GROMACS .gro file of C-alpha atoms in nm:
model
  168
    1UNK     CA    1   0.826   1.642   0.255
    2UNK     CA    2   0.771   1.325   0.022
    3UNK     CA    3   0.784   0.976   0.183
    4UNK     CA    4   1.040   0.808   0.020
    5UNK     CA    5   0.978   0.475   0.161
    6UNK     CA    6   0.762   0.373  -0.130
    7UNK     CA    7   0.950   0.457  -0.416
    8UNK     CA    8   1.087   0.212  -0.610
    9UNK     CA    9   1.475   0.153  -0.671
   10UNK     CA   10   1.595   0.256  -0.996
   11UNK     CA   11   1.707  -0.087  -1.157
   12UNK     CA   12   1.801  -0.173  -1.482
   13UNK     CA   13   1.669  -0.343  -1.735
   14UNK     CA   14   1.915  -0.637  -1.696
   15UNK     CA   15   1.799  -0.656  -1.336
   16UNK     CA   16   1.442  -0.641  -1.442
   17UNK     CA   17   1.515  -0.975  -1.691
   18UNK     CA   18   1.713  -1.168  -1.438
   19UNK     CA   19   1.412  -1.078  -1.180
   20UNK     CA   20   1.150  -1.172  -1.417
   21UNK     CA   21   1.360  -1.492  -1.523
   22UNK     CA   22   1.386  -1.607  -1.194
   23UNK     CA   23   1.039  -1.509  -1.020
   24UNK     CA   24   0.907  -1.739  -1.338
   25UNK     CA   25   1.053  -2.030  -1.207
   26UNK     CA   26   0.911  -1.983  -0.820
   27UNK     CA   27   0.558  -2.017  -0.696
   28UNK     CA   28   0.395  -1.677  -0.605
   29UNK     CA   29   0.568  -1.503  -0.943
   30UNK     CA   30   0.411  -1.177  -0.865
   31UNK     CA   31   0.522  -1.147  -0.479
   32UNK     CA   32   0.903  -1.283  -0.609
   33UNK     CA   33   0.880  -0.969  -0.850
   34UNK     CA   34   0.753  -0.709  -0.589
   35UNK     CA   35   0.918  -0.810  -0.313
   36UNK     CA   36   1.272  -0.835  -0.539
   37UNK     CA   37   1.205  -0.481  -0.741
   38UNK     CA   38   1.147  -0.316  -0.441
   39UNK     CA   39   1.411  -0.436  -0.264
   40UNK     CA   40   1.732  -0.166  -0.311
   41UNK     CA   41   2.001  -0.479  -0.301
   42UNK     CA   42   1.844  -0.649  -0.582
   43UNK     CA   43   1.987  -0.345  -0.838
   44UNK     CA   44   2.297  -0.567  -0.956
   45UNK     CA   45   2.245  -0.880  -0.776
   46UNK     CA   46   2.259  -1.230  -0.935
   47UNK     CA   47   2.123  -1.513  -0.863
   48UNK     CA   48   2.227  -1.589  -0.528
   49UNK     CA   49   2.213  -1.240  -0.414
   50UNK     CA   50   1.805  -1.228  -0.532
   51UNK     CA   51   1.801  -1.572  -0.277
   52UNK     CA   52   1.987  -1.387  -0.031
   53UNK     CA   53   1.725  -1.124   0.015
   54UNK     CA   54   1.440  -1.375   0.006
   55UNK     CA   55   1.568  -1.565   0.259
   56UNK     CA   56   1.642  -1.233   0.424
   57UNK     CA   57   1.286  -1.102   0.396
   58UNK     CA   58   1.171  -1.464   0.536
   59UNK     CA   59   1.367  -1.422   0.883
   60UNK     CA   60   1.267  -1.086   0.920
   61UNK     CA   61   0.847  -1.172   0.886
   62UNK     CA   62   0.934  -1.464   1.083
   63UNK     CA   63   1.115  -1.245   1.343
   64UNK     CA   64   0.812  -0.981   1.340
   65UNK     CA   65   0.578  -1.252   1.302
   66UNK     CA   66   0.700  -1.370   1.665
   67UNK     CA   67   0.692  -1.039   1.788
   68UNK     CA   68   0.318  -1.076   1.709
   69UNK     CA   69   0.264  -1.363   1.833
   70UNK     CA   70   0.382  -1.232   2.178
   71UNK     CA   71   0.204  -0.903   2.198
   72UNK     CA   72  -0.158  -1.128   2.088
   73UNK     CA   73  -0.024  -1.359   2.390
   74UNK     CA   74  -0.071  -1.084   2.640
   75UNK     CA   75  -0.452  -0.988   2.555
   76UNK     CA   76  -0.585  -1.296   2.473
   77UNK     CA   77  -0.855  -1.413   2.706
   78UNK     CA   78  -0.993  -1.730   2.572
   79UNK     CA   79  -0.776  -2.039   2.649
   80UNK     CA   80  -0.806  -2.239   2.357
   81UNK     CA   81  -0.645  -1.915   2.118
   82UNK     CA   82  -0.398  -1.898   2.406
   83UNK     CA   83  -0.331  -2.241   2.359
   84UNK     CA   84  -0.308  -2.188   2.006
   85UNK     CA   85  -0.056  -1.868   2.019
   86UNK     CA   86   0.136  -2.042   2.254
   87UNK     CA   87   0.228  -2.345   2.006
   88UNK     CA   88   0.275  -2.028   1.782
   89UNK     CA   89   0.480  -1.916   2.001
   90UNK     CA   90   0.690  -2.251   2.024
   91UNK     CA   91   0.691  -2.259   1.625
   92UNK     CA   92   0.823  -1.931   1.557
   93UNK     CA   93   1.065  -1.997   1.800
   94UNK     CA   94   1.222  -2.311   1.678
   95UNK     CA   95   1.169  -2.131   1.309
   96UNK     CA   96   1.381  -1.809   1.406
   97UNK     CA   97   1.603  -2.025   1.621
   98UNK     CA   98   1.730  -2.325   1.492
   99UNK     CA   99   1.600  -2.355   1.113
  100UNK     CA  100   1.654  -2.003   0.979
  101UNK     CA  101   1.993  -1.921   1.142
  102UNK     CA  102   2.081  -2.346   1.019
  103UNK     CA  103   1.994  -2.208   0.661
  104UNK     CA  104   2.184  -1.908   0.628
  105UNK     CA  105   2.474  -2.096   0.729
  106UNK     CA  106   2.428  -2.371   0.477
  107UNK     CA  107   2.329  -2.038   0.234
  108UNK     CA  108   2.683  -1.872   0.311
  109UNK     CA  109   2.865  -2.217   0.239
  110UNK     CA  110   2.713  -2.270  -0.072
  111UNK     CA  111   2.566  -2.623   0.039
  112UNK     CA  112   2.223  -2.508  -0.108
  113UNK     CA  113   2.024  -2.820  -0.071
  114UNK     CA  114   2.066  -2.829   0.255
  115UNK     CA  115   1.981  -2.454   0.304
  116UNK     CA  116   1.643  -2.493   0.080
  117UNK     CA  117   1.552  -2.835   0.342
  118UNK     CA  118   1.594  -2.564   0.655
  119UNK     CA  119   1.422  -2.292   0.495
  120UNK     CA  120   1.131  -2.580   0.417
  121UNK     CA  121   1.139  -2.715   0.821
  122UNK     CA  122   1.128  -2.324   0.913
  123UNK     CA  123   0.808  -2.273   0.650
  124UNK     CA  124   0.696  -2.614   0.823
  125UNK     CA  125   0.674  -2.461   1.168
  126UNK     CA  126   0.468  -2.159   1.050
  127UNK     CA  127   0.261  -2.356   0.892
  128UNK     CA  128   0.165  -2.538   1.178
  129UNK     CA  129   0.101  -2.216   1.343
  130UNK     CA  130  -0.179  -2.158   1.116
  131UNK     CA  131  -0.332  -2.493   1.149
  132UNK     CA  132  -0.291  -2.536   1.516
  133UNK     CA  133  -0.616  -2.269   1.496
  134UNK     CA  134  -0.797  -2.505   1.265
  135UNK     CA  135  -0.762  -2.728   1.465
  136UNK     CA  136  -0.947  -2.620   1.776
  137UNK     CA  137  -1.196  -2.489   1.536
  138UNK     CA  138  -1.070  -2.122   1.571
  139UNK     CA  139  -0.992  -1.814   1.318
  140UNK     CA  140  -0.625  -1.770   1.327
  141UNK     CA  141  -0.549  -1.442   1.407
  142UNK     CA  142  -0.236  -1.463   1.213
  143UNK     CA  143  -0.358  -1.579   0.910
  144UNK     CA  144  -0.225  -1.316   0.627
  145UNK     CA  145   0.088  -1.275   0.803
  146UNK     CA  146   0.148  -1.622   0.851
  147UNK     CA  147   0.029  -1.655   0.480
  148UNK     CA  148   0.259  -1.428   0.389
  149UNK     CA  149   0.601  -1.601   0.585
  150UNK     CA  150   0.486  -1.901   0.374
  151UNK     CA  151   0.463  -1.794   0.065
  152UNK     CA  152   0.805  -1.613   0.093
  153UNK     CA  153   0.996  -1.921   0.225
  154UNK     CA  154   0.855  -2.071  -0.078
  155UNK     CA  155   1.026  -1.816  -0.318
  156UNK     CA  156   1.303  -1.827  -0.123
  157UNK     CA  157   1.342  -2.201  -0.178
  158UNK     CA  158   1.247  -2.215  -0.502
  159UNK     CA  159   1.568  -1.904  -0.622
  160UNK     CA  160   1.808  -2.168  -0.408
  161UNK     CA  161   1.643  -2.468  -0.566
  162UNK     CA  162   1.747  -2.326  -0.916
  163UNK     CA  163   2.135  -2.262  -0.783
  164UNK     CA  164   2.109  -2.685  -0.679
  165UNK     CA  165   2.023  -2.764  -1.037
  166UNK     CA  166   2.276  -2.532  -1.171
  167UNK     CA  167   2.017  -2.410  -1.434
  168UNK     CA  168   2.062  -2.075  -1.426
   0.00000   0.00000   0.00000
């Protein structure tokens, strides 16, 4: 039997454009184009619906992310990384908590600007996630998928950034 998780979703060239036309305008192009083409919703979505499912895919690394976070929590034996996972821990939660859940709301209303500034105080609290490890002088653990998080908070802001300036 074929895995069909990996196959693309048939969409059409129209989609393709508007995908290509918006990932242009955000800062990891490439990811915005993958992450969109193989996403099933983005057949027929416009602009707001490409945002939608960025800010979609954000929560749910953010949410799996935590999960994580949790599960390194309960093997890790040196303090200073449990230290470190536990501001993680603390991050993620405020992230998935407050600032995610905050910027869907704002999403769903249409007040934009003030969904892209919670989507940027959620990317803020990963972010200091990753550095907390620099800062005791440790690898992070979590680097790609925290990496990762980032950079699609950033696309995410950057598809609701263009429905603030109406450009589109």
């Amino acid at each position: 039997m074929e895995d069909s998780s990996h196959v693309m979703p048939i969409i059409s060239s129209k989609d393709a454009s508007l995908i290509e036309s918006v990932c242009k305008r955000t800062m990891y192009h490439d990811l915005c184009v993958s992450s969109l083409r193989s996403n099933p919703h983005s057949a027929g979505a416009d602009v707001k619906g490409l945002a939608r499912i960025m800010l979609e895919l954000f929560r749910d690394k953010a949410i799996d992310n935590l999960v994580q976070v949790k599960k390194l929590q309960s093997t890790a034996t040196d303090p200073v990384i449990q230290r470190c996972l536990e501001v993680c821990s603390t991050e993620y939660g405020l992230a998935n908590d407050t600032y995610i859940p905050v910027a869907f709301g704002y999403f769903e209303s249409n007040s934009m600007a003030e969904a892209v500034t919670n989507t940027g105080w959620a990317y803020d609290e990963v972010e200091t996630c990753e550095d907390e490890f620099g800062e005791e002088h440790r690898s992070s653990p979590l680097t790609a998928q925290n990496n990762y998080a980032m950079h699609i908070s950033r696309i995410a802001e950057d598809i609701m950034s263009i429905l603030v300036e109406k450009t589109f």
